[in-house]
Coordinates of N, CA and C in Angstrom, one line a residue:
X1 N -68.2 16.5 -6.4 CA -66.9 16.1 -6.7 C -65.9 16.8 -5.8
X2 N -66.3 18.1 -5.4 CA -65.0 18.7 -4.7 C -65.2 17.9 -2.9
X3 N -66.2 17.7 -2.7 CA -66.9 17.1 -1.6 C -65.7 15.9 -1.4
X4 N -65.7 15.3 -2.7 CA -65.3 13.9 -2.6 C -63.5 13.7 -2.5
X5 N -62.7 15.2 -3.1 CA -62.0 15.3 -3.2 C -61.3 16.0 -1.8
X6 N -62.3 16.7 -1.1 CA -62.1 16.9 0.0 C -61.2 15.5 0.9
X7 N -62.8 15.5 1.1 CA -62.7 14.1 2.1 C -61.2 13.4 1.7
X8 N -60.8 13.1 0.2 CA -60.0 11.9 0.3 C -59.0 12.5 0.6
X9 N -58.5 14.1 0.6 CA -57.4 14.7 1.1 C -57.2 14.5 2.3
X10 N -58.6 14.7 3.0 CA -58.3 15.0 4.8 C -58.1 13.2 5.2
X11 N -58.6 12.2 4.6 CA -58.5 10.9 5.0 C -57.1 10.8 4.5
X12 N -56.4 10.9 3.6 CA -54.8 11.1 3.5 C -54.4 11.5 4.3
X13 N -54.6 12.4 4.9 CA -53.7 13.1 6.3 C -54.4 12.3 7.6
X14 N -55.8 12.1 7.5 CA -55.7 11.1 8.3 C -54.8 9.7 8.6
X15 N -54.6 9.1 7.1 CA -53.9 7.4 7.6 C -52.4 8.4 7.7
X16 N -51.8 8.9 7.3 CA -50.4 9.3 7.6 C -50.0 9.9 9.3
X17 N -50.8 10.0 9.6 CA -51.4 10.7 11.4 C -51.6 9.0 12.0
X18 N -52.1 8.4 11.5 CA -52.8 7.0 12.0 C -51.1 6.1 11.5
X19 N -50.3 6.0 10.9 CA -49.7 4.8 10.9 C -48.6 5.4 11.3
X20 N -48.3 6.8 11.8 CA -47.4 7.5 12.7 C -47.6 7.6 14.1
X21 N -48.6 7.9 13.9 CA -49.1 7.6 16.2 C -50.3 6.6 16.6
X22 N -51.0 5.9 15.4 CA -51.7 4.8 15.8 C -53.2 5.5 16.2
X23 N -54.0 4.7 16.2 CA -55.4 4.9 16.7 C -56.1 5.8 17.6
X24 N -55.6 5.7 18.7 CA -55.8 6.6 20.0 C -54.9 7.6 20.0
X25 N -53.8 7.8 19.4 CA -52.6 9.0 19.5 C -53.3 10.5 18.2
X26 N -53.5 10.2 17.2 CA -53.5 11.2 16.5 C -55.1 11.8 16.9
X27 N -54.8 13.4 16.1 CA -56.0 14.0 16.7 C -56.9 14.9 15.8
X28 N -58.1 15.1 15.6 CA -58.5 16.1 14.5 C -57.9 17.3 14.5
X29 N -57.6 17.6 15.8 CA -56.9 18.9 15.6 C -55.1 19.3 15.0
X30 N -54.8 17.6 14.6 CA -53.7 17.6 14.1 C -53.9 17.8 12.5
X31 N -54.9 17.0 12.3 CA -55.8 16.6 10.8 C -55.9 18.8 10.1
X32 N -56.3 19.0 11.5 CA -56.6 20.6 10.8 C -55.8 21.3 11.0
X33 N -54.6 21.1 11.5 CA -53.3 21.9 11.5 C -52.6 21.4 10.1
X34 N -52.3 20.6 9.6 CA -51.6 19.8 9.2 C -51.8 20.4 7.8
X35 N -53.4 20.4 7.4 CA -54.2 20.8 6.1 C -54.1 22.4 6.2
X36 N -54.0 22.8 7.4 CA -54.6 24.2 7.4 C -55.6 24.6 7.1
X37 N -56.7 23.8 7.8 CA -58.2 24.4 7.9 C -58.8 24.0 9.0
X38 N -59.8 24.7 9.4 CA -60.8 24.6 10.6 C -61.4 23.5 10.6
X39 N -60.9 23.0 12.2 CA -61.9 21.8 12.6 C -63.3 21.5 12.0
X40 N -63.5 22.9 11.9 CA -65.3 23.5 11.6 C -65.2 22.5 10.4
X41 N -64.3 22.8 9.5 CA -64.0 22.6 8.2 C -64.1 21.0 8.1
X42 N -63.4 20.3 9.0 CA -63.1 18.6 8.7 C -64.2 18.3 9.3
X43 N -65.3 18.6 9.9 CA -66.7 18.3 10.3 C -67.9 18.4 9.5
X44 N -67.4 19.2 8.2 CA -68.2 19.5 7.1 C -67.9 17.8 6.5
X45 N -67.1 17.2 6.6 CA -67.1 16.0 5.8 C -66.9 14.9 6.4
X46 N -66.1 15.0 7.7 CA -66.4 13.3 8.7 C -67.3 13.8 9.8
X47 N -67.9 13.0 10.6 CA -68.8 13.2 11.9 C -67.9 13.5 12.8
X48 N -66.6 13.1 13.0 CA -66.0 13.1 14.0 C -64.4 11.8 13.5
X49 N -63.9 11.7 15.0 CA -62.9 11.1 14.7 C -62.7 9.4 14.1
X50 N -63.8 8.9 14.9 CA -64.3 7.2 14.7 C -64.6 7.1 13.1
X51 N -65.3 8.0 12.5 CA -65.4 7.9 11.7 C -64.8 7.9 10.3
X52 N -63.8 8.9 10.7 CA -62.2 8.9 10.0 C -61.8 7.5 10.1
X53 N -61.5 7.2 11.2 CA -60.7 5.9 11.9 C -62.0 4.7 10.7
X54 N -63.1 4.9 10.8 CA -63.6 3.7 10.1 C -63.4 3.7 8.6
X55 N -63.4 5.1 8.2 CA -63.3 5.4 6.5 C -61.5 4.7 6.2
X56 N -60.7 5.3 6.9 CA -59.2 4.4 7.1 C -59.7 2.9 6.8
X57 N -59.9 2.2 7.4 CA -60.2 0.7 7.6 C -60.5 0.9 6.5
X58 N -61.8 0.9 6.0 CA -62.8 0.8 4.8 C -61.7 0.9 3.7
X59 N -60.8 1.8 3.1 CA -60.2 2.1 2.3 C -59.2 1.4 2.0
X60 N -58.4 0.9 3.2 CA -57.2 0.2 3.0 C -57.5 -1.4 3.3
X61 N -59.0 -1.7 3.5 CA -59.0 -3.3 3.3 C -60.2 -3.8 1.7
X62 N -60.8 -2.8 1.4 CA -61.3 -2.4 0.0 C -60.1 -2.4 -1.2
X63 N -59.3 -1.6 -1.3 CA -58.2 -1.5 -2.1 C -56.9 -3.1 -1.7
X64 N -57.4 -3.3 -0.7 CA -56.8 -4.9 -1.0 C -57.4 -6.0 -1.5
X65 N -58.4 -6.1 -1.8 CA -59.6 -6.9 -1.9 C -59.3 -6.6 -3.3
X66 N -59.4 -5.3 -3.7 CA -59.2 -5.1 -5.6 C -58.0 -5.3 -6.1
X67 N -57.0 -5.2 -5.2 CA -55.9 -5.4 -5.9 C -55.4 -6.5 -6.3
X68 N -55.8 -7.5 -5.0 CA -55.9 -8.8 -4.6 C -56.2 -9.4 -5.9
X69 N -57.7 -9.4 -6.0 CA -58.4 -9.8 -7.5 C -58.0 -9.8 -8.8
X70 N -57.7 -8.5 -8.8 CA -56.6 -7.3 -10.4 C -55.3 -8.7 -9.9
X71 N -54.6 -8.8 -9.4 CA -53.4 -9.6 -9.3 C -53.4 -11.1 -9.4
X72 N -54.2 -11.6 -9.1 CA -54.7 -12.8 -9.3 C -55.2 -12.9 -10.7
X73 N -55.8 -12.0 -11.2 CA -56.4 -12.5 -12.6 C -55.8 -12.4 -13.3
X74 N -54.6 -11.6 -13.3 CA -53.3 -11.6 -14.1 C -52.1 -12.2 -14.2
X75 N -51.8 -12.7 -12.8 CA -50.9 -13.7 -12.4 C -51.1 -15.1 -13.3
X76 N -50.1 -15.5 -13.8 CA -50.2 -16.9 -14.3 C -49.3 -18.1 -13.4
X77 N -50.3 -19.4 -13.4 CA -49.5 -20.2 -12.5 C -49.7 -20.1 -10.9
X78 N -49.5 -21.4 -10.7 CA -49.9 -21.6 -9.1 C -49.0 -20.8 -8.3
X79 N -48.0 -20.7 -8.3 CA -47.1 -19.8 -7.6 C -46.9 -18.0 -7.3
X80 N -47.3 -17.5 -8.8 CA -47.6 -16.1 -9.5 C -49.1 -16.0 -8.6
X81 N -50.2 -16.8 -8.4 CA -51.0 -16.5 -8.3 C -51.5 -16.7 -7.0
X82 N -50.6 -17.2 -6.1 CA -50.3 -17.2 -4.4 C -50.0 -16.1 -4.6
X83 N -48.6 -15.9 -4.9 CA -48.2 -14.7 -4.3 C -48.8 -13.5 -4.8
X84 N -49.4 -13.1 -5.6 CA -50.3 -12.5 -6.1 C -51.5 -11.9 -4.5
X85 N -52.0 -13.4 -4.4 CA -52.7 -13.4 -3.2 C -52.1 -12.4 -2.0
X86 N -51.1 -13.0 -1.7 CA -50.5 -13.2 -0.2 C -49.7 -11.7 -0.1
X87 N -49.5 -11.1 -1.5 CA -48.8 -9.6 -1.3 C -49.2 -8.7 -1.7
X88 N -50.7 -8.4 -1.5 CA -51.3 -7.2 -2.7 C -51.3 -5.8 -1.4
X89 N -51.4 -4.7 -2.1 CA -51.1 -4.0 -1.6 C -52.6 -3.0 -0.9
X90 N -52.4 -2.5 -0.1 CA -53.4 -1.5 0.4 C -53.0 0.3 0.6
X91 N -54.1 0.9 0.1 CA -54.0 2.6 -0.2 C -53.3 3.0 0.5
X92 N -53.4 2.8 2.3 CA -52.5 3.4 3.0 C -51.7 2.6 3.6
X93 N -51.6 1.6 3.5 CA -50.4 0.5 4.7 C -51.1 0.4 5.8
X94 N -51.2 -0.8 6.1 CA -51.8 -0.7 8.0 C -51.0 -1.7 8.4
X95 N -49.9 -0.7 9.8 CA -49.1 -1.4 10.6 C -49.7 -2.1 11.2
X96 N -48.8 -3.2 11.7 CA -49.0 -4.0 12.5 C -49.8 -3.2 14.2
X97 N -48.7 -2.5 14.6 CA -49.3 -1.9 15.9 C -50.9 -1.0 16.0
X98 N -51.2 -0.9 14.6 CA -52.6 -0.4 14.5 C -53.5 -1.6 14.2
X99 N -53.1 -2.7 14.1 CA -54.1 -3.7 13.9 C -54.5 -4.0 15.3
X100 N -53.5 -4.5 16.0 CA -53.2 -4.4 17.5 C -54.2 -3.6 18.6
X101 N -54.1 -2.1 17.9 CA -55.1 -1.2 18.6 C -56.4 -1.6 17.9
X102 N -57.0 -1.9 16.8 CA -58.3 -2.4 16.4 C -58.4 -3.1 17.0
X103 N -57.9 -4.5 17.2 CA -58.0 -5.3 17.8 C -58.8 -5.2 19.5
X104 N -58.0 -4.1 19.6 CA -58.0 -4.3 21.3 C -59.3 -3.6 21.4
X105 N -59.3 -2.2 20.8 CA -60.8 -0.6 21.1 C -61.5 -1.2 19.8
X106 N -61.4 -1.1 18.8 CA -62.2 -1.0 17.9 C -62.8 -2.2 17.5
X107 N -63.6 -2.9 17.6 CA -64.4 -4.3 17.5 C -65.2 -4.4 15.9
X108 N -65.4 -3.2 15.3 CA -66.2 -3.3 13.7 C -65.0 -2.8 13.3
X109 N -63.7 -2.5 13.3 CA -63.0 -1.8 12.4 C -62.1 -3.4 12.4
X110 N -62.0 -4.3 13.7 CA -61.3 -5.6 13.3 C -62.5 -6.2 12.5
X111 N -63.5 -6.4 12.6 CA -64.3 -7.2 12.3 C -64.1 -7.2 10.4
X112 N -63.7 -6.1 10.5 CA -63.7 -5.9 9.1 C -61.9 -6.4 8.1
X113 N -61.2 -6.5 9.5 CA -60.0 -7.2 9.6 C -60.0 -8.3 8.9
X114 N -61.0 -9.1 10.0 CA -61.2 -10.7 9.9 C -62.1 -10.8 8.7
X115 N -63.3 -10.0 8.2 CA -63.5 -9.8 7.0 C -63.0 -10.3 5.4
X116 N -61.7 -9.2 5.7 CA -60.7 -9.6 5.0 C -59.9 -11.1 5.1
X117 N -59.7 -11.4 5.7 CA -58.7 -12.9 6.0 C -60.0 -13.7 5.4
X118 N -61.0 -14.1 5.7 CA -61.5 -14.7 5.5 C -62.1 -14.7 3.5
X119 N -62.1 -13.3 3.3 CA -62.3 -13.5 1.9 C -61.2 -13.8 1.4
X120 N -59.6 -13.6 1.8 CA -58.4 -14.2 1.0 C -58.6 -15.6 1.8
X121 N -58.9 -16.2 2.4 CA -59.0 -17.6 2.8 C -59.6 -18.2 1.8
X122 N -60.9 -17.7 1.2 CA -61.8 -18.3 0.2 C -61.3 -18.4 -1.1
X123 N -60.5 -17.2 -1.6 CA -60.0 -17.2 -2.4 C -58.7 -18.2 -3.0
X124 N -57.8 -18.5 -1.6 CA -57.1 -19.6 -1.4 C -57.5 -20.8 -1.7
X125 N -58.8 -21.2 -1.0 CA -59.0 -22.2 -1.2 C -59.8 -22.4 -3.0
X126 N -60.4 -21.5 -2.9 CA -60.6 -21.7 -4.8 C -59.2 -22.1 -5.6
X127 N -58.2 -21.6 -5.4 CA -56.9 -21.5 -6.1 C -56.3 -23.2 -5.3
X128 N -56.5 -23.4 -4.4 CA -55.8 -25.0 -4.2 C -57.1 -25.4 -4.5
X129 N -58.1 -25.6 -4.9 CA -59.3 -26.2 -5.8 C -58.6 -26.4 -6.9
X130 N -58.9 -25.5 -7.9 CA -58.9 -25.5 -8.8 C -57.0 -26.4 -9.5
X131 N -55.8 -25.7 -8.4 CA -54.6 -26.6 -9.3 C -54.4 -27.7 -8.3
X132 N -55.3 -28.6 -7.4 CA -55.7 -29.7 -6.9 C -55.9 -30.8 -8.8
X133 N -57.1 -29.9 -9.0 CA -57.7 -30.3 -10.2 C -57.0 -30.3 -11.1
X134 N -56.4 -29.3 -11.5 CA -55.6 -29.0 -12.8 C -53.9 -30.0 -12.5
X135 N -53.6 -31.1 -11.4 CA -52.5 -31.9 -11.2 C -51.2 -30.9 -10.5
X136 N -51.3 -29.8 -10.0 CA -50.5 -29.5 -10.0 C -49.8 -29.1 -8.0
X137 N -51.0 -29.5 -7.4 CA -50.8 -29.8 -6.5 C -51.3 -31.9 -6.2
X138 N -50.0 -32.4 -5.2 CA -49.9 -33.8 -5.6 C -51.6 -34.5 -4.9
X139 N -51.7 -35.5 -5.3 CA -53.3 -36.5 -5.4 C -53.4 -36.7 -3.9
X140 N -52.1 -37.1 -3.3 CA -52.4 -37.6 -2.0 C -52.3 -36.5 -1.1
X141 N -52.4 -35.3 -1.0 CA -52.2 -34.4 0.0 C -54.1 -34.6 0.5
X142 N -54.5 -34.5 1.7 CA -55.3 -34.0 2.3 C -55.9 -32.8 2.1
X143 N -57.2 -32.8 1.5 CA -57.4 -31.2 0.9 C -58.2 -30.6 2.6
X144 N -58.6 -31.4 3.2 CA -58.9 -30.5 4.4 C -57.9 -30.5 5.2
X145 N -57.4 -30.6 5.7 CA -56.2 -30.9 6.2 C -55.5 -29.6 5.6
X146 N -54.9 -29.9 4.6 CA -54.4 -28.5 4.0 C -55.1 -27.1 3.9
X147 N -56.6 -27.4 3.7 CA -57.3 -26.1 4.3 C -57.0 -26.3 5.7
X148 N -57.2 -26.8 6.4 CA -57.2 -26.3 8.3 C -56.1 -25.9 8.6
X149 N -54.6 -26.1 8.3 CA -54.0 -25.7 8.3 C -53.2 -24.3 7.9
X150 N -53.7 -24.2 6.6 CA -53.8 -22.9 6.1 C -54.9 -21.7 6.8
X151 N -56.1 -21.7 7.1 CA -57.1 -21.2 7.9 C -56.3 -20.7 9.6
X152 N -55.9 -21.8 10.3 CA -55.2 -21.8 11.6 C -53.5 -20.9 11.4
X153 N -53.1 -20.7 10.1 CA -51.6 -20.2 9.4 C -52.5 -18.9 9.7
X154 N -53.2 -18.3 9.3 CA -53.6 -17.2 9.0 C -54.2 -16.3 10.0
X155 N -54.3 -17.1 11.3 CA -54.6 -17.1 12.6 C -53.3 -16.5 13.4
X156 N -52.1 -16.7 12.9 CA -51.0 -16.1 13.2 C -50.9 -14.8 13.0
X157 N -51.5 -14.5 11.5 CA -51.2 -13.5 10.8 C -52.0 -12.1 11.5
X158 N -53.0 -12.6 12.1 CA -53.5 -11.8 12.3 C -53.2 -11.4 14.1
X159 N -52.0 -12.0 14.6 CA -51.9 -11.8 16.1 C -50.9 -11.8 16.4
X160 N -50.9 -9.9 16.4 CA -50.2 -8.9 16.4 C -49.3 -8.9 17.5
X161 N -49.4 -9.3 18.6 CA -48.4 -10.0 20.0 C -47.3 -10.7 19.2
X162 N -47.5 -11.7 18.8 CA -46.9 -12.3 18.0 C -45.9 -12.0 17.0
X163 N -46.6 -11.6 16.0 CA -46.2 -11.1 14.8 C -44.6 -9.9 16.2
X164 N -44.9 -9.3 16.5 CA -44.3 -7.9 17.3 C -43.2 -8.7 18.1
X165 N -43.5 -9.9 18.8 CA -42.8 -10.5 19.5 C -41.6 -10.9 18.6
X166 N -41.9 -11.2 17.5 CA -41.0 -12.4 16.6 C -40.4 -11.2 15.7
X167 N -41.1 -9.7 15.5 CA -40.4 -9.0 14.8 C -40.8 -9.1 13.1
X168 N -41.9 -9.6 13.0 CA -42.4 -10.0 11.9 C -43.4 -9.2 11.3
X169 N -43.3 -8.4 9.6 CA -44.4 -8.1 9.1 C -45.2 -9.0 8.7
X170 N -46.6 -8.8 8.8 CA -47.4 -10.0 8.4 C -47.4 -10.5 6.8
X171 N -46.3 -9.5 6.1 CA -45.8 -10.7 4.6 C -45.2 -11.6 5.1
X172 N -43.9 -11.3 5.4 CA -43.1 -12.3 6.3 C -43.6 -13.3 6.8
X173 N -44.2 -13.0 7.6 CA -45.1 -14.3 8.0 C -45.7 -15.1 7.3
X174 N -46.5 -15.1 6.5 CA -47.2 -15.3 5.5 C -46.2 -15.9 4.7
X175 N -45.2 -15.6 3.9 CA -44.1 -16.1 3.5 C -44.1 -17.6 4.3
X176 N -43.6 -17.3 5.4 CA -43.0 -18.7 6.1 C -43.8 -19.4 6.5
X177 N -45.1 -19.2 6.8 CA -46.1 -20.2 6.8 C -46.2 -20.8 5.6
X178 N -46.6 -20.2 4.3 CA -47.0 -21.0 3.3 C -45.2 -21.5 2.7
X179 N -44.2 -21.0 3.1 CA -43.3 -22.1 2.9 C -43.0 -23.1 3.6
X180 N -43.5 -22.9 4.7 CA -43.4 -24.5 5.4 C -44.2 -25.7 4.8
X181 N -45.9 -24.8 4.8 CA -46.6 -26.2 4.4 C -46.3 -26.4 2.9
X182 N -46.0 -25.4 1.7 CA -45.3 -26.4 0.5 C -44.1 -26.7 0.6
X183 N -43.7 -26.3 1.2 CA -41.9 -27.0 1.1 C -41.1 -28.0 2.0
X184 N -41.9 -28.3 3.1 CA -41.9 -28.8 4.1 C -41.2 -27.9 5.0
X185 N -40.3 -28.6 6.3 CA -39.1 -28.7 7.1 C -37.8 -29.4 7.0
X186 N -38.0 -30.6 6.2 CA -37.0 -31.4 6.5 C -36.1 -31.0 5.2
X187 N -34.7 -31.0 5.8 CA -33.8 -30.5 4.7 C -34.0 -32.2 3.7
X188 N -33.1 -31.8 2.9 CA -32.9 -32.8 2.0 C -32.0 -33.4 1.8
X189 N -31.8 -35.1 2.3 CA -31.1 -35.8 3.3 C -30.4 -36.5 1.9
X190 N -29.5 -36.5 1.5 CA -28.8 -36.8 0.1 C -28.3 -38.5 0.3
X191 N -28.7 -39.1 1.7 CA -28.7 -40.2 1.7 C -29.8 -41.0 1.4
X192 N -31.0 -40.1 1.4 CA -32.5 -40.5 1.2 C -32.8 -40.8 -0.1
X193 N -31.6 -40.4 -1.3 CA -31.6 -40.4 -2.9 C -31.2 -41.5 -3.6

Protein backbone atom coordinates (compact mmCIF):
# COMPACT_ATOMS: atom_id res chain seq x y z
CA UNK A 1 0.00 0.00 0.00
CA UNK A 2 2.71 2.53 0.80
CA UNK A 3 4.37 1.29 -2.53
CA UNK A 4 1.21 2.28 -4.23
CA UNK A 5 0.89 5.47 -2.52
CA UNK A 6 4.23 6.30 -3.34
CA UNK A 7 4.12 5.97 -6.93
CA UNK A 8 0.76 7.94 -7.18
CA UNK A 9 2.40 10.92 -5.34
CA UNK A 10 5.60 10.95 -7.59
CA UNK A 11 3.10 10.41 -10.85
CA UNK A 12 1.23 13.62 -9.44
CA UNK A 13 4.31 15.52 -9.56
CA UNK A 14 4.98 13.93 -12.61
CA UNK A 15 1.62 15.12 -14.85
CA UNK A 16 2.06 18.69 -13.10
CA UNK A 17 5.93 18.82 -14.53
CA UNK A 18 4.36 17.20 -17.90
CA UNK A 19 1.38 19.75 -18.55
CA UNK A 20 3.86 22.62 -17.51
CA UNK A 21 6.86 21.83 -19.81
CA UNK A 22 5.45 18.99 -21.90
CA UNK A 23 7.05 15.65 -22.66
CA UNK A 24 10.69 16.24 -23.51
CA UNK A 25 10.98 19.41 -21.14
CA UNK A 26 10.47 18.05 -17.58
CA UNK A 27 13.00 15.91 -15.79
CA UNK A 28 13.41 13.24 -12.94
CA UNK A 29 15.60 15.29 -11.40
CA UNK A 30 12.83 17.88 -11.19
CA UNK A 31 10.32 14.91 -9.97
CA UNK A 32 13.09 14.59 -6.99
CA UNK A 33 13.62 18.11 -6.16
CA UNK A 34 10.19 18.94 -6.24
CA UNK A 35 9.22 15.81 -3.66
CA UNK A 36 12.41 16.12 -1.97
CA UNK A 37 13.76 12.69 -2.36
CA UNK A 38 16.49 10.88 -4.14
CA UNK A 39 16.44 10.02 -7.66
CA UNK A 40 17.67 6.67 -6.00
CA UNK A 41 14.23 7.03 -4.42
CA UNK A 42 11.93 7.64 -7.73
CA UNK A 43 13.79 4.48 -9.26
CA UNK A 44 12.59 2.41 -6.43
CA UNK A 45 9.15 2.79 -8.17
CA UNK A 46 9.32 3.91 -11.99
CA UNK A 47 12.14 2.32 -14.33
CA UNK A 48 12.95 5.54 -15.57
CA UNK A 49 11.41 8.51 -17.32
CA UNK A 50 9.34 6.76 -20.36
CA UNK A 51 7.81 5.06 -18.04
CA UNK A 52 6.45 7.80 -15.93
CA UNK A 53 5.54 9.48 -19.28
CA UNK A 54 3.52 5.99 -20.04
CA UNK A 55 1.92 5.54 -16.36
CA UNK A 56 0.69 9.61 -17.25
CA UNK A 57 -1.03 8.40 -20.46
CA UNK A 58 -2.38 5.17 -18.75
CA UNK A 59 -4.06 7.26 -16.00
CA UNK A 60 -5.47 10.07 -17.64
CA UNK A 61 -7.11 8.11 -20.63
CA UNK A 62 -8.30 5.19 -17.99
CA UNK A 63 -10.01 7.81 -15.74
CA UNK A 64 -11.79 9.07 -18.92
CA UNK A 65 -12.99 5.88 -20.08
CA UNK A 66 -14.63 5.56 -16.37
CA UNK A 67 -15.88 8.71 -16.09
CA UNK A 68 -17.04 8.68 -19.52
CA UNK A 69 -19.21 5.48 -18.67
CA UNK A 70 -20.23 6.77 -14.73
CA UNK A 71 -21.65 9.90 -16.94
CA UNK A 72 -23.36 8.25 -19.48
CA UNK A 73 -25.18 5.89 -17.22
CA UNK A 74 -26.40 8.62 -15.38
CA UNK A 75 -27.15 11.12 -17.83
CA UNK A 76 -30.75 11.03 -18.96
CA UNK A 77 -31.75 11.82 -22.63
CA UNK A 78 -30.01 12.10 -25.93
CA UNK A 79 -28.45 15.30 -25.31
CA UNK A 80 -27.37 14.79 -21.29
CA UNK A 81 -25.85 11.75 -22.61
CA UNK A 82 -23.72 13.25 -25.62
CA UNK A 83 -22.52 15.54 -23.56
CA UNK A 84 -21.92 13.35 -20.91
CA UNK A 85 -19.73 11.59 -23.66
CA UNK A 86 -17.99 14.46 -25.22
CA UNK A 87 -16.98 16.20 -21.65
CA UNK A 88 -15.75 13.75 -19.14
CA UNK A 89 -12.99 14.47 -17.41
CA UNK A 90 -9.40 12.99 -16.99
CA UNK A 91 -7.08 12.68 -13.45
CA UNK A 92 -4.60 14.95 -14.78
CA UNK A 93 -5.70 17.11 -17.98
CA UNK A 94 -3.79 16.42 -21.10
CA UNK A 95 -2.97 19.65 -23.10
CA UNK A 96 -3.28 19.92 -26.25
CA UNK A 97 0.64 20.62 -26.81
CA UNK A 98 1.41 17.30 -25.07
CA UNK A 99 -0.74 15.30 -27.36
CA UNK A 100 1.11 17.01 -30.11
CA UNK A 101 4.55 15.74 -28.52
CA UNK A 102 2.93 12.06 -28.28
CA UNK A 103 1.97 12.32 -31.35
CA UNK A 104 5.20 13.27 -32.86
CA UNK A 105 8.07 10.95 -30.18
CA UNK A 106 5.92 8.71 -28.49
CA UNK A 107 3.95 6.22 -30.95
CA UNK A 108 2.36 3.61 -27.88
CA UNK A 109 1.48 6.59 -25.66
CA UNK A 110 -0.63 8.05 -29.01
CA UNK A 111 -1.64 4.71 -29.78
CA UNK A 112 -3.32 4.75 -26.75
CA UNK A 113 -4.69 8.24 -27.74
CA UNK A 114 -6.38 6.83 -30.68
CA UNK A 115 -7.43 3.94 -28.34
CA UNK A 116 -9.41 6.20 -26.66
CA UNK A 117 -11.29 8.08 -29.66
CA UNK A 118 -12.10 5.07 -30.98
CA UNK A 119 -13.79 3.59 -27.75
CA UNK A 120 -15.85 7.02 -27.42
CA UNK A 121 -16.56 6.61 -31.24
CA UNK A 122 -18.18 3.19 -30.37
CA UNK A 123 -19.82 4.39 -27.64
CA UNK A 124 -21.34 7.19 -29.87
CA UNK A 125 -22.40 5.09 -32.20
CA UNK A 126 -24.29 2.76 -29.62
CA UNK A 127 -26.04 6.06 -28.33
CA UNK A 128 -27.16 7.25 -32.08
CA UNK A 129 -28.19 3.36 -32.33
CA UNK A 130 -30.06 3.11 -29.83
CA UNK A 131 -32.15 6.98 -30.00
CA UNK A 132 -32.10 6.18 -33.98
CA UNK A 133 -34.47 3.43 -32.48
CA UNK A 134 -36.04 4.97 -29.65
CA UNK A 135 -37.47 8.04 -32.65
CA UNK A 136 -35.59 10.50 -31.45
CA UNK A 137 -33.12 11.07 -33.97
CA UNK A 138 -35.28 11.74 -37.46
CA UNK A 139 -36.00 8.20 -39.93
CA UNK A 140 -34.45 9.82 -42.87
CA UNK A 141 -30.99 10.76 -41.73
CA UNK A 142 -28.27 8.36 -43.19
CA UNK A 143 -27.03 6.25 -40.25
CA UNK A 144 -23.66 5.74 -42.10
CA UNK A 145 -23.26 8.80 -43.29
CA UNK A 146 -23.77 10.19 -39.89
CA UNK A 147 -21.31 7.69 -38.52
CA UNK A 148 -18.56 8.72 -41.26
CA UNK A 149 -18.92 11.89 -40.50
CA UNK A 150 -18.80 11.81 -36.94
CA UNK A 151 -15.54 9.24 -37.13
CA UNK A 152 -13.77 11.95 -39.75
CA UNK A 153 -15.15 15.04 -36.85
CA UNK A 154 -13.11 13.27 -34.48
CA UNK A 155 -10.18 13.16 -36.80
CA UNK A 156 -9.94 16.92 -36.09
CA UNK A 157 -10.03 16.42 -32.58
CA UNK A 158 -7.27 14.72 -32.51
CA UNK A 159 -4.92 17.18 -34.72
CA UNK A 160 -3.24 19.20 -32.61
CA UNK A 161 -1.75 21.68 -35.65
CA UNK A 162 -5.07 22.46 -35.95
CA UNK A 163 -6.79 22.40 -32.90
CA UNK A 164 -3.44 25.18 -31.94
CA UNK A 165 -3.81 26.94 -35.17
CA UNK A 166 -7.65 27.73 -34.65
CA UNK A 167 -6.86 28.28 -30.84
CA UNK A 168 -9.18 25.54 -29.87
CA UNK A 169 -9.49 23.14 -26.85
CA UNK A 170 -10.46 19.86 -28.09
CA UNK A 171 -14.09 20.44 -26.10
CA UNK A 172 -14.54 23.22 -28.10
CA UNK A 173 -14.04 21.54 -30.92
CA UNK A 174 -16.04 18.78 -30.26
CA UNK A 175 -18.74 21.25 -29.33
CA UNK A 176 -18.80 22.73 -32.89
CA UNK A 177 -18.44 19.69 -34.71
CA UNK A 178 -21.31 17.93 -33.21
CA UNK A 179 -23.25 21.34 -33.47
CA UNK A 180 -22.89 21.61 -36.87
CA UNK A 181 -23.95 18.03 -37.79
CA UNK A 182 -27.20 18.32 -35.38
CA UNK A 183 -28.00 21.73 -35.99
CA UNK A 184 -26.93 22.25 -39.23
CA UNK A 185 -25.40 25.67 -40.81
CA UNK A 186 -28.03 27.35 -42.37
CA UNK A 187 -29.57 30.08 -40.24
CA UNK A 188 -33.28 30.04 -40.25
CA UNK A 189 -34.68 31.80 -43.20
CA UNK A 190 -38.25 33.20 -41.69
CA UNK A 191 -39.27 33.28 -45.36
CA UNK A 192 -38.88 29.48 -45.55
CA UNK A 193 -42.01 29.40 -42.81
Amino acid sequence: ERKLFMREKILNVVAQLINRYGLKKFTVDEVATTLRISKKTIYQYFSGKDEMIHEYFVANLESDKQNMDKAMQEASGFRNKLYALVHTNRCYGLPIFVMGEAKQFYPEEWAEIESLRKYKLAALNELLKCSKKDGIIKDDVHFGILTAMLERSSDIILDTDFLLEHKLHVAQAIDAALDIILYGIEKENKDDK
